[in-house]
Coordinates of N, CA and C in Angstrom, one line a residue:
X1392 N 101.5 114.3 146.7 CA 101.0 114.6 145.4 C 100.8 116.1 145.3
X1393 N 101.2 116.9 144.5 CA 101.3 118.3 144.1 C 99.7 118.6 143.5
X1394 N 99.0 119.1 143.7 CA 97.9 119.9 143.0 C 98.1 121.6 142.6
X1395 N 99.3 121.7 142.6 CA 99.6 123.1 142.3 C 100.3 123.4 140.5
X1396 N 100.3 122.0 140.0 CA 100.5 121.7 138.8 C 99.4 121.6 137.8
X1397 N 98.2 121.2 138.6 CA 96.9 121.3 137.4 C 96.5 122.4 137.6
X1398 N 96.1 123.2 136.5 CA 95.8 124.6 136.7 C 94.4 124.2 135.2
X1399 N 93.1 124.1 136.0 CA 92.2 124.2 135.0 C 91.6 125.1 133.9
X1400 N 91.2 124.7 132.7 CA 91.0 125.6 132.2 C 89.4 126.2 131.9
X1401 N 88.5 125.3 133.1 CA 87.5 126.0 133.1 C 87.3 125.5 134.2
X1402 N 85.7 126.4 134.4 CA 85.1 125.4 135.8 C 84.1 124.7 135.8
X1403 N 84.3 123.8 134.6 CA 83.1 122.8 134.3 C 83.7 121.4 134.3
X1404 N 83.4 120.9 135.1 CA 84.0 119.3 135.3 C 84.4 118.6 133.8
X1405 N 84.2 117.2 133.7 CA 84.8 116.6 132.8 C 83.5 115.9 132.0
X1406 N 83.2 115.4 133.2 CA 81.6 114.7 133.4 C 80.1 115.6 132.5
X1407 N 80.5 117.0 132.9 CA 79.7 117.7 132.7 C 80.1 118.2 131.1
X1408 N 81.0 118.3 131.1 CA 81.3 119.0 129.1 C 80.7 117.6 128.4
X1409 N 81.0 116.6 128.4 CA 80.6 115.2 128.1 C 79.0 115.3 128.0
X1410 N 78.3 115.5 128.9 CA 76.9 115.8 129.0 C 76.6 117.0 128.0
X1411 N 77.0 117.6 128.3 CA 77.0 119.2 127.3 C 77.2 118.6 125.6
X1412 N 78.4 117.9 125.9 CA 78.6 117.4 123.7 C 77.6 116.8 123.7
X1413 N 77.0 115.9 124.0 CA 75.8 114.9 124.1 C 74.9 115.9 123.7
X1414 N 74.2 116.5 124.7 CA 73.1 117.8 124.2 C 73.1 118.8 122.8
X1415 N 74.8 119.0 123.0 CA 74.5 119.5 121.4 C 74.0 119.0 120.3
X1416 N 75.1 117.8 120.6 CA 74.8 117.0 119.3 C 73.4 116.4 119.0
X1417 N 73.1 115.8 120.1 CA 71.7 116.0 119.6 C 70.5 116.9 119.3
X1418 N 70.6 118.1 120.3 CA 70.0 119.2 119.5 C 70.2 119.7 118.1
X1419 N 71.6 119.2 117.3 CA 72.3 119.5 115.8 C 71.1 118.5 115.3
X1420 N 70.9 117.6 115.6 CA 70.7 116.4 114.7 C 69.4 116.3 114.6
X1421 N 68.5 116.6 115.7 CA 66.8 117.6 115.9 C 66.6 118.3 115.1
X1422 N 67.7 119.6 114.9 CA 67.1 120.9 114.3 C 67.4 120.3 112.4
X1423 N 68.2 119.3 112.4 CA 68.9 118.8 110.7 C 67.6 118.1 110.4
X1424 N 67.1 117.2 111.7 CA 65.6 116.1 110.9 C 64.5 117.1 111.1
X1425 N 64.5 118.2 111.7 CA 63.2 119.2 111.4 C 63.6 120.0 109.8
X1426 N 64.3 120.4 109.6 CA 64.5 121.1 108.4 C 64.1 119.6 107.1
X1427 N 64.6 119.1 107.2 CA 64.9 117.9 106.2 C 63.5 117.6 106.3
X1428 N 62.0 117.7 107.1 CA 61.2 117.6 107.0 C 60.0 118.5 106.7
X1429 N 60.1 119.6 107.2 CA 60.2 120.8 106.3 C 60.2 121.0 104.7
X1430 N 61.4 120.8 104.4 CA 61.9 121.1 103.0 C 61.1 119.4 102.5
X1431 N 61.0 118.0 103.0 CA 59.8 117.3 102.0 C 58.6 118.1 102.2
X1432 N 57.8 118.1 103.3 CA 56.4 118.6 103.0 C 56.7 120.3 102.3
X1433 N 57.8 121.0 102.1 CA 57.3 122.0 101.4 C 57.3 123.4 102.5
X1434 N 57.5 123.4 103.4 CA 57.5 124.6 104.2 C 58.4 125.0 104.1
X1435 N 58.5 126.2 103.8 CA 59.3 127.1 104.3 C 59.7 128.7 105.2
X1436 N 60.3 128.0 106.0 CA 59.8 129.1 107.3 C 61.4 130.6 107.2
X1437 N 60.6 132.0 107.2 CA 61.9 132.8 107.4 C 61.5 133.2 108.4
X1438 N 63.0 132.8 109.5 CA 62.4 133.5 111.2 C 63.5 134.1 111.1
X1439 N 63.1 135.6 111.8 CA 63.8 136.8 112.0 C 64.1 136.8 113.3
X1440 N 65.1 137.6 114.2 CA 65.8 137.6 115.2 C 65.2 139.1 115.7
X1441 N 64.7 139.5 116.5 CA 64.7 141.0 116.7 C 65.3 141.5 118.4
X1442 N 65.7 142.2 117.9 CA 66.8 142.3 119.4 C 66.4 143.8 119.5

């Protein structure tokens, strides 16, 4: 068997990007039901970035 043929394109397993989409998506879907709750009770927050 050749291993000189898969030439990866990162160094993050398969297992691990899979865990990674998972995290995003649910962090997306956190930050979508905080606003969406927000915007009923009425808050509205301006956060600035300062670098």
């Amino acid at each position: 068997m050749k291993y000189n043929n898969f030439i990866p394109t990162s160094n993050i397993s398969s297992g691990v990007e899979f865990l990674l989409r998972g995290a995003k998506k649910r962090r997306a879907m956190a930050i979508a039901s905080v606003r969406q709750i927000n915007t009923d009770i009425g808050v509205n927050l301006r956060l600035v970035a300062v670098k």
